[in-house]
Amino acid sequence: MERLVTSNLKLGIIAGGQLGKMLIQEASKWDIITYILDQDVECPARSIASHFIQGSNLDYDDVYRFGKMVDVLTFEIENINIDALKRLKAEGVVVKPDPDILELIQDKGLQKEFYLRNHIPTSPFRLTDSATLVNQLNSSGPGHRSPATTPGQPAPFSFPFVQKLRKGGYDGRGVAVIDSSDDLGKLLEGASVIEEKVDIAKEISVIVARNKKGEVRCFPVVEMTFDPQANLVDKLLCPAVIPAEQAAEAQQLATRIIESLKMEGLLAVEFFIDRQNRVIVNEIAPRPHNSGHHTIESIVTSQFEQHLRAILELPLGSTCLKLPSVMINILGAEGHEGPVKYEGLTESMAIEGVKIHLYGKKITKPFRKMGHITVLSGSQEEALKKASSVHQLIKVTAWKEK
Ligand code: ADP
């Protein structure tokens, strides 16, 4: 496929958030014509897309009509009308990653069944809905932690457990951690995965890419620390501070997953490492991912370029580390909603190795992802110190209405 030499390739991206924006930044280096579908006329990617089409990613006609305008269609979110993607594929539009893979990943229940079928370690689970769950809990009385179940065995409904809506959740929304009967008020409505609560020591992620030829490349493992209040990534370290064998195990699992899916594109694999040092898959996302933003500066090939290489049948790029990094999200401050006001950017830029990315969202809301900062340094300790300083300096609030 010598698409690139024509300089005429029309690439459609469903949704125009920050991931879409950063994907376009890479695509423009190769003179690709970019199309964005988004409901929001002020979405981050609009300012740099060649064409903006207003429409909903969940609406059959909007997605279908959009797909008909482009040669290659990809996406930066999972919540998309699958039937429209399947029809586009049947009519010859190149849809990458494949709609069947997206359909599987959209549903956390199907994802879990895929792990079981392919002997990928994941926490024991059951599929149910909230009403059945409440009935069962009521009939069996308050449960106790059951003896450890082996992967593949259904998890019992005993405390503590984690409820995840099968569809539509993101950034921790759609996830309820139920430690005891006192938490039952937190249960969410809808078809769910109930899984054993993992005693988490660390959360790590591996981004892996595969192209049509079957070439596979993993990025170095990253370690995520979480802000429990916002349930968003707090700091992200690359490389992760874990033993080399554990890093290799996570990369092997990521490779096995993308190969089992026969996927063309970029796949983010999130893992837990539990207190017994087991590496357990949490979930996957078939797109560029928040845990890969550091790659723009710290790796030879960024996750966005790698995604383009993978979906356009090009050779995959080097994933060698240039410099260790720490990434922090720039989040809207709690208690502030309205036209965005940034403070501390100039002071942060004065610190060597600090790279600022603003997504261009006009309105801030508590914990909304407004941008990110990657701190590069020869030593990870120093990068961490600098990241903490930047964290103190940056404030995202709203301009007061006069
Ligand atoms: P989302 O798709 O919304 O990001 P995740 O599945 O990543 O949802 O869950 C969000 C967070 O909830 C995780 O990062 C983790 O901290 C916690 N969590 C999820 N599943 C479990 C589990 N089985 N055991 C313990 N904590 C969990």
Short mmCIF file of C-alpha atoms and ligand atoms in Angstrom, two decimals:
data_model
loop_
_atom_site.label_atom_id
_atom_site.label_comp_id
_atom_site.label_asym_id
_atom_site.label_seq_id
_atom_site.Cartn_x
_atom_site.Cartn_y
_atom_site.Cartn_z
CA MET A 1 0.00 0.00 0.00
CA GLU A 2 1.87 3.06 -1.21
CA ARG A 3 -0.70 5.38 0.23
CA LEU A 4 1.72 7.86 1.66
CA VAL A 5 3.55 8.72 -1.53
CA THR A 6 0.40 10.17 -3.01
CA SER A 7 0.22 12.75 -0.23
CA ASN A 8 -3.51 12.45 -0.73
CA LEU A 9 -4.40 10.01 1.98
CA LYS A 10 -7.57 10.92 3.79
CA LEU A 11 -7.48 9.73 7.38
CA GLY A 12 -10.68 9.87 9.43
CA ILE A 13 -10.45 9.96 13.22
CA ILE A 14 -13.57 9.36 15.26
CA ALA A 15 -13.60 11.91 18.10
CA GLY A 16 -11.47 14.99 18.39
CA GLY A 17 -10.21 15.01 21.95
CA GLN A 18 -6.58 15.35 22.96
CA LEU A 19 -5.70 11.92 21.59
CA GLY A 20 -7.10 12.91 18.21
CA LYS A 21 -5.22 16.19 18.36
CA MET A 22 -1.87 14.54 19.08
CA LEU A 23 -2.53 11.95 16.36
CA ILE A 24 -3.09 14.77 13.86
CA GLN A 25 0.14 16.46 14.95
CA GLU A 26 1.99 13.31 13.82
CA ALA A 27 -0.14 12.78 10.71
CA SER A 28 0.60 16.28 9.49
CA LYS A 29 4.32 15.44 9.38
CA TRP A 30 3.49 12.98 6.60
CA ASP A 31 1.15 15.41 4.87
CA ILE A 32 -1.90 13.27 5.58
CA ILE A 33 -5.29 14.95 5.18
CA THR A 34 -7.17 14.57 8.45
CA TYR A 35 -10.90 14.44 9.14
CA ILE A 36 -12.41 14.60 12.62
CA LEU A 37 -15.91 13.56 13.70
CA ASP A 38 -17.01 15.15 16.97
CA GLN A 39 -20.18 16.53 18.47
CA ASP A 40 -18.34 19.43 20.07
CA VAL A 41 -17.43 22.31 17.76
CA GLU A 42 -14.81 23.37 20.30
CA CYS A 43 -13.11 19.96 20.59
CA PRO A 44 -9.29 20.05 20.97
CA ALA A 45 -8.48 18.53 17.56
CA ARG A 46 -10.60 20.94 15.55
CA SER A 47 -8.02 23.72 15.47
CA ILE A 48 -5.52 21.54 13.57
CA ALA A 49 -7.68 19.04 11.64
CA SER A 50 -7.90 19.54 7.87
CA HIS A 51 -11.67 18.95 8.09
CA PHE A 52 -14.09 18.97 10.99
CA ILE A 53 -17.41 17.15 10.72
CA GLN A 54 -19.94 17.66 13.47
CA GLY A 55 -21.69 14.48 14.54
CA SER A 56 -22.04 11.79 17.14
CA ASN A 57 -19.74 8.79 17.41
CA LEU A 58 -22.74 6.77 18.58
CA ASP A 59 -25.07 7.70 15.75
CA TYR A 60 -25.19 5.17 12.89
CA ASP A 61 -25.74 7.72 10.12
CA ASP A 62 -23.17 10.19 11.43
CA VAL A 63 -20.46 7.53 11.64
CA TYR A 64 -21.40 5.97 8.30
CA ARG A 65 -21.44 9.26 6.40
CA PHE A 66 -18.16 10.29 7.99
CA GLY A 67 -16.50 6.98 7.09
CA LYS A 68 -17.53 7.41 3.46
CA MET A 69 -15.43 10.59 3.22
CA VAL A 70 -12.09 8.92 4.01
CA ASP A 71 -9.69 6.18 2.85
CA VAL A 72 -8.67 4.96 6.27
CA LEU A 73 -10.81 5.25 9.37
CA THR A 74 -9.50 5.03 12.92
CA PHE A 75 -10.65 6.19 16.35
CA GLU A 76 -9.45 7.70 19.58
CA ILE A 77 -12.32 6.49 21.77
CA GLU A 78 -14.03 3.13 22.21
CA ASN A 79 -17.63 4.22 22.45
CA ILE A 80 -18.59 4.11 18.75
CA ASN A 81 -21.52 2.79 16.72
CA ILE A 82 -20.16 -0.62 15.72
CA ASP A 83 -22.83 -1.43 13.12
CA ALA A 84 -21.81 1.62 11.12
CA LEU A 85 -18.13 0.60 11.28
CA LYS A 86 -18.98 -2.92 10.13
CA ARG A 87 -20.96 -1.63 7.16
CA LEU A 88 -18.13 0.71 6.18
CA LYS A 89 -15.68 -2.18 6.33
CA ALA A 90 -18.00 -4.34 4.21
CA GLU A 91 -18.14 -1.51 1.66
CA GLY A 92 -14.35 -1.30 1.37
CA VAL A 93 -13.36 1.48 3.77
CA VAL A 94 -10.21 0.48 5.65
CA VAL A 95 -11.26 0.52 9.32
CA LYS A 96 -8.32 0.00 11.68
CA PRO A 97 -8.29 -1.42 14.30
CA ASP A 98 -10.94 -3.87 13.10
CA PRO A 99 -14.56 -3.25 14.22
CA ASP A 100 -14.82 -6.84 15.57
CA ILE A 101 -11.90 -6.13 17.92
CA LEU A 102 -13.42 -2.86 19.03
CA GLU A 103 -16.73 -4.64 19.67
CA LEU A 104 -14.99 -7.12 21.95
CA ILE A 105 -13.09 -4.42 23.82
CA GLN A 106 -16.15 -2.15 24.20
CA ASP A 107 -17.64 -4.80 26.46
CA LYS A 108 -15.63 -5.50 29.61
CA GLY A 109 -17.50 -8.82 29.95
CA LEU A 110 -16.37 -10.03 26.51
CA GLN A 111 -12.88 -8.76 27.31
CA LYS A 112 -12.74 -10.91 30.45
CA GLU A 113 -13.97 -13.97 28.52
CA PHE A 114 -11.27 -13.35 25.92
CA TYR A 115 -8.59 -13.42 28.67
CA LEU A 116 -9.96 -16.70 29.98
CA ARG A 117 -10.03 -18.30 26.53
CA ASN A 118 -6.46 -17.25 25.86
CA HIS A 119 -5.08 -18.09 29.32
CA ILE A 120 -4.20 -14.48 30.05
CA PRO A 121 -4.03 -13.90 33.83
CA THR A 122 -6.88 -11.67 35.03
CA SER A 123 -8.82 -11.41 38.29
CA PRO A 124 -11.63 -13.99 38.74
CA PHE A 125 -15.03 -12.62 37.72
CA ARG A 126 -18.71 -13.15 37.10
CA LEU A 127 -21.03 -11.43 34.68
CA THR A 128 -24.30 -10.20 36.13
CA ASP A 129 -26.48 -7.14 36.60
CA SER A 130 -26.88 -5.05 39.73
CA ALA A 131 -30.38 -6.36 40.60
CA THR A 132 -29.29 -10.01 40.53
CA LEU A 133 -26.23 -9.12 42.51
CA VAL A 134 -28.22 -7.39 45.26
CA ASN A 135 -30.62 -10.38 45.43
CA GLN A 136 -27.77 -12.83 45.77
CA LEU A 137 -26.02 -10.75 48.41
CA ASN A 138 -29.27 -10.44 50.36
CA SER A 139 -30.00 -14.15 50.22
CA SER A 140 -26.49 -15.22 51.24
CA GLY A 141 -26.03 -12.54 53.90
CA PRO A 142 -22.91 -10.43 54.19
CA GLY A 143 -20.13 -12.39 52.62
CA HIS A 144 -16.59 -12.86 53.75
CA ARG A 145 -13.52 -13.00 51.66
CA SER A 146 -13.65 -16.34 49.99
CA PRO A 147 -10.66 -18.61 49.69
CA ALA A 148 -8.59 -17.38 46.75
CA THR A 149 -10.09 -18.48 43.49
CA THR A 150 -7.87 -19.54 40.67
CA PRO A 151 -8.09 -17.68 37.37
CA GLY A 152 -10.84 -19.25 35.31
CA GLN A 153 -13.04 -20.03 38.31
CA PRO A 154 -16.08 -17.79 38.76
CA ALA A 155 -15.60 -15.27 41.56
CA PRO A 156 -18.07 -15.56 44.42
CA PHE A 157 -20.10 -12.54 45.44
CA SER A 158 -18.27 -11.86 48.63
CA PHE A 159 -16.69 -8.70 49.95
CA PRO A 160 -14.54 -7.02 48.88
CA PHE A 161 -15.29 -6.93 45.16
CA VAL A 162 -15.20 -4.51 42.25
CA GLN A 163 -18.23 -3.85 40.04
CA LYS A 164 -17.59 -2.58 36.52
CA LEU A 165 -20.27 -1.66 34.04
CA ARG A 166 -19.70 -3.77 30.95
CA LYS A 167 -20.09 -0.79 28.64
CA GLY A 168 -19.48 2.95 28.55
CA GLY A 169 -17.19 3.51 31.56
CA TYR A 170 -14.03 5.61 31.38
CA ASP A 171 -11.53 7.24 33.74
CA GLY A 172 -12.89 5.25 36.67
CA ARG A 173 -16.52 6.19 35.95
CA GLY A 174 -18.44 2.95 35.74
CA VAL A 175 -16.28 1.29 38.41
CA ALA A 176 -17.42 0.77 42.04
CA VAL A 177 -15.19 -0.73 44.70
CA ILE A 178 -17.41 -2.49 47.23
CA ASP A 179 -15.46 -3.29 50.38
CA SER A 180 -18.38 -4.21 52.64
CA SER A 181 -22.17 -4.07 52.88
CA ASP A 182 -21.78 -0.40 53.87
CA ASP A 183 -20.77 0.30 50.27
CA LEU A 184 -23.78 -1.33 48.61
CA GLY A 185 -25.25 2.13 48.04
CA LYS A 186 -22.40 2.67 45.54
CA LEU A 187 -23.61 -0.17 43.26
CA LEU A 188 -24.14 0.91 39.67
CA GLU A 189 -27.15 0.05 37.51
CA GLY A 190 -26.61 -2.19 34.52
CA ALA A 191 -24.94 -5.26 33.08
CA SER A 192 -21.69 -5.66 34.96
CA VAL A 193 -18.51 -7.56 35.54
CA ILE A 194 -18.07 -8.42 39.22
CA GLU A 195 -14.46 -9.18 39.91
CA GLU A 196 -12.31 -10.02 42.86
CA LYS A 197 -10.65 -6.97 44.35
CA VAL A 198 -6.95 -7.23 43.67
CA ASP A 199 -4.54 -6.33 46.46
CA ILE A 200 -2.67 -3.91 44.24
CA ALA A 201 1.01 -3.18 44.80
CA LYS A 202 1.50 -1.32 41.51
CA GLU A 203 -0.38 -0.40 38.36
CA ILE A 204 1.65 -0.58 35.17
CA SER A 205 0.92 -0.38 31.47
CA VAL A 206 2.45 -1.55 28.23
CA ILE A 207 1.61 -0.06 24.86
CA VAL A 208 2.14 -2.50 22.03
CA ALA A 209 1.72 -2.12 18.27
CA ARG A 210 1.22 -4.64 15.48
CA ASN A 211 1.04 -4.09 11.73
CA LYS A 212 -0.41 -6.13 8.87
CA LYS A 213 2.82 -8.08 8.37
CA GLY A 214 2.58 -9.24 11.96
CA GLU A 215 5.52 -7.18 13.18
CA VAL A 216 5.07 -6.40 16.91
CA ARG A 217 6.81 -3.78 19.09
CA CYS A 218 6.29 -2.96 22.76
CA PHE A 219 7.06 0.36 24.41
CA PRO A 220 8.92 0.25 27.73
CA VAL A 221 6.73 -0.52 30.75
CA VAL A 222 5.34 2.52 32.56
CA GLU A 223 4.25 2.76 36.14
CA MET A 224 1.16 4.74 37.11
CA THR A 225 0.39 6.28 40.44
CA PHE A 226 -3.21 7.25 41.09
CA ASP A 227 -4.89 10.22 42.69
CA PRO A 228 -7.56 8.37 44.72
CA GLN A 229 -9.84 11.40 44.78
CA ALA A 230 -9.93 12.06 41.05
CA ASN A 231 -9.38 8.37 40.18
CA LEU A 232 -7.02 9.58 37.47
CA VAL A 233 -3.36 8.95 36.86
CA ASP A 234 -1.33 11.18 39.15
CA LYS A 235 2.26 10.54 37.98
CA LEU A 236 3.50 8.21 35.32
CA LEU A 237 7.05 6.92 35.33
CA CYS A 238 8.92 5.54 32.36
CA PRO A 239 10.60 3.14 32.74
CA ALA A 240 8.62 1.53 35.56
CA VAL A 241 10.58 0.80 38.73
CA ILE A 242 10.09 -2.98 38.64
CA PRO A 243 12.40 -5.98 38.20
CA ALA A 244 13.47 -6.67 34.61
CA GLU A 245 11.77 -10.11 34.65
CA GLN A 246 8.46 -8.54 35.63
CA ALA A 247 8.77 -5.95 32.85
CA ALA A 248 9.51 -8.74 30.38
CA GLU A 249 6.50 -10.71 31.61
CA ALA A 250 4.18 -7.72 31.08
CA GLN A 251 5.58 -7.14 27.59
CA GLN A 252 5.17 -10.82 26.72
CA LEU A 253 1.56 -10.74 27.86
CA ALA A 254 0.89 -7.57 25.84
CA THR A 255 2.44 -9.27 22.80
CA ARG A 256 0.33 -12.40 23.31
CA ILE A 257 -2.83 -10.32 23.57
CA ILE A 258 -2.25 -8.28 20.40
CA GLU A 259 -1.23 -11.44 18.50
CA SER A 260 -4.28 -13.38 19.71
CA LEU A 261 -6.47 -10.52 18.53
CA LYS A 262 -4.52 -10.35 15.21
CA MET A 263 -4.93 -6.64 15.66
CA GLU A 264 -3.48 -3.94 13.43
CA GLY A 265 -2.94 -0.79 15.42
CA LEU A 266 -1.95 0.30 18.88
CA LEU A 267 -3.10 -1.48 22.02
CA ALA A 268 -2.68 -0.18 25.57
CA VAL A 269 -2.62 -2.98 28.15
CA GLU A 270 -3.17 -2.00 31.78
CA PHE A 271 -1.92 -4.40 34.45
CA PHE A 272 -1.99 -4.75 38.21
CA ILE A 273 0.98 -6.18 40.07
CA ASP A 274 -0.45 -7.67 43.25
CA ARG A 275 1.24 -8.04 46.64
CA GLN A 276 2.34 -11.55 45.66
CA ASN A 277 4.12 -10.07 42.65
CA ARG A 278 1.69 -11.55 40.13
CA VAL A 279 1.22 -9.64 36.88
CA ILE A 280 -2.54 -9.49 36.16
CA VAL A 281 -4.25 -7.88 33.17
CA ASN A 282 -6.84 -5.27 34.13
CA GLU A 283 -8.07 -3.97 30.80
CA ILE A 284 -7.08 -3.08 27.26
CA ALA A 285 -7.74 -0.12 24.96
CA PRO A 286 -7.24 -0.29 21.15
CA ARG A 287 -5.93 3.25 20.72
CA PRO A 288 -3.32 5.74 21.90
CA HIS A 289 -3.50 6.03 25.66
CA ASN A 290 -2.87 8.49 28.46
CA SER A 291 -0.05 6.26 29.70
CA GLY A 292 1.80 6.78 26.42
CA HIS A 293 1.97 10.58 26.24
CA HIS A 294 5.55 10.61 27.48
CA THR A 295 6.58 8.76 24.29
CA ILE A 296 6.31 12.04 22.34
CA GLU A 297 9.53 13.22 23.95
CA SER A 298 11.10 10.24 25.69
CA ILE A 299 10.97 7.48 23.05
CA VAL A 300 12.38 7.41 19.50
CA THR A 301 8.88 6.83 18.05
CA SER A 302 5.83 8.32 19.76
CA GLN A 303 2.72 6.23 20.38
CA PHE A 304 0.86 8.40 17.87
CA GLU A 305 3.39 7.84 15.09
CA GLN A 306 3.41 4.13 15.93
CA HIS A 307 -0.38 3.99 15.67
CA LEU A 308 -0.19 5.57 12.20
CA ARG A 309 2.58 3.19 11.12
CA ALA A 310 0.56 0.21 12.37
CA ILE A 311 -2.73 1.14 10.66
CA LEU A 312 -1.10 2.32 7.42
CA GLU A 313 0.83 -0.93 6.85
CA LEU A 314 4.21 0.74 7.44
CA PRO A 315 7.23 -0.69 9.26
CA LEU A 316 6.96 -0.11 13.01
CA GLY A 317 9.34 2.42 14.56
CA SER A 318 11.96 2.02 17.27
CA THR A 319 10.63 2.05 20.84
CA CYS A 320 14.04 2.78 22.39
CA LEU A 321 14.09 5.08 25.39
CA LYS A 322 15.83 8.41 24.82
CA LEU A 323 15.55 9.68 28.40
CA PRO A 324 13.66 8.58 31.52
CA SER A 325 10.52 10.62 32.10
CA VAL A 326 7.77 11.45 34.52
CA MET A 327 4.41 12.54 33.11
CA ILE A 328 1.72 14.39 35.01
CA ASN A 329 -1.76 15.27 33.85
CA ILE A 330 -2.83 18.90 34.09
CA LEU A 331 -6.24 18.60 35.71
CA GLY A 332 -8.95 21.17 36.35
CA ALA A 333 -8.91 22.19 40.03
CA GLU A 334 -11.71 21.05 42.30
CA GLY A 335 -14.42 23.66 42.80
CA HIS A 336 -13.74 25.49 39.53
CA GLU A 337 -15.86 25.34 36.42
CA GLY A 338 -15.87 27.87 33.58
CA PRO A 339 -13.53 29.54 31.06
CA VAL A 340 -10.09 28.16 31.76
CA LYS A 341 -7.25 30.10 33.39
CA TYR A 342 -3.76 28.62 33.72
CA GLU A 343 -1.21 29.69 36.31
CA GLY A 344 2.38 28.57 36.75
CA LEU A 345 3.16 27.66 33.12
CA THR A 346 6.00 30.16 32.72
CA GLU A 347 7.61 29.17 36.02
CA SER A 348 7.32 25.49 35.07
CA MET A 349 8.93 26.06 31.69
CA ALA A 350 11.93 27.59 33.47
CA ILE A 351 12.70 24.13 34.85
CA GLU A 352 14.97 22.23 32.49
CA GLY A 353 13.40 19.23 30.79
CA VAL A 354 9.78 20.33 31.34
CA LYS A 355 7.59 19.95 28.25
CA ILE A 356 4.08 21.37 28.40
CA HIS A 357 1.10 20.20 26.33
CA LEU A 358 -2.20 22.08 26.50
CA TYR A 359 -5.13 20.43 24.80
CA GLY A 360 -7.05 23.64 24.11
CA LYS A 361 -10.21 22.86 26.06
CA LYS A 362 -11.97 26.16 26.62
CA ILE A 363 -13.88 25.15 29.74
CA THR A 364 -12.32 23.70 32.87
CA LYS A 365 -14.17 21.36 35.22
CA PRO A 366 -12.99 19.60 38.38
CA PHE A 367 -10.44 16.91 37.40
CA ARG A 368 -10.96 17.44 33.66
CA LYS A 369 -7.81 16.54 31.69
CA MET A 370 -6.72 19.94 30.33
CA GLY A 371 -3.20 19.00 29.30
CA HIS A 372 -0.12 17.11 30.42
CA ILE A 373 3.50 17.74 31.24
CA THR A 374 6.41 15.44 30.54
CA VAL A 375 9.53 15.95 32.59
CA LEU A 376 12.70 14.50 31.08
CA SER A 377 15.91 13.91 32.96
CA GLY A 378 18.95 11.65 32.90
CA SER A 379 17.91 10.45 36.35
CA GLN A 380 14.42 9.40 37.28
CA GLU A 381 14.77 10.73 40.86
CA GLU A 382 15.50 14.15 39.48
CA ALA A 383 12.59 13.92 37.03
CA LEU A 384 10.31 13.00 39.95
CA LYS A 385 11.49 15.97 42.00
CA LYS A 386 10.94 18.32 39.10
CA ALA A 387 7.51 16.83 38.42
CA SER A 388 6.53 17.48 42.04
CA SER A 389 7.67 21.10 41.74
CA VAL A 390 5.63 21.52 38.55
CA HIS A 391 2.64 19.90 40.24
CA GLN A 392 2.82 22.58 42.96
CA LEU A 393 3.23 25.41 40.45
CA ILE A 394 0.45 24.69 37.98
CA LYS A 395 -3.09 25.69 38.78
CA VAL A 396 -6.08 25.35 36.48
CA THR A 397 -9.00 27.45 37.61
CA ALA A 398 -11.83 29.38 35.95
CA TRP A 399 -11.98 33.07 35.17
CA LYS A 400 -14.63 34.66 37.34
CA GLU A 401 -17.60 36.04 35.40
CA LYS A 402 -17.67 39.83 35.82
P1 ADP B 1 -11.55 2.62 33.60
O1 ADP B 1 -11.82 1.84 32.37
O2 ADP B 1 -12.67 3.53 33.95
O3 ADP B 1 -10.20 3.29 33.60
P2 ADP B 1 -10.43 0.55 35.32
O4 ADP B 1 -10.81 -0.85 35.06
O5 ADP B 1 -9.07 0.96 34.86
O6 ADP B 1 -11.55 1.53 34.78
O7 ADP B 1 -10.53 0.82 36.88
C1 ADP B 1 -10.23 2.09 37.45
C2 ADP B 1 -9.40 1.88 38.70
O8 ADP B 1 -10.13 1.11 39.68
C3 ADP B 1 -8.13 1.06 38.46
O9 ADP B 1 -7.10 1.86 37.98
C4 ADP B 1 -7.86 0.50 39.85
O10 ADP B 1 -7.20 1.45 40.66
C5 ADP B 1 -9.25 0.24 40.38
N1 ADP B 1 -9.63 -1.18 40.09
C6 ADP B 1 -10.19 -1.66 38.96
N2 ADP B 1 -10.35 -3.01 39.03
C7 ADP B 1 -9.89 -3.40 40.23
C8 ADP B 1 -9.76 -4.67 40.90
N3 ADP B 1 -10.20 -5.81 40.35
N4 ADP B 1 -9.20 -4.67 42.12
C9 ADP B 1 -8.78 -3.54 42.72
N5 ADP B 1 -8.87 -2.32 42.16
C10 ADP B 1 -9.41 -2.23 40.92
#
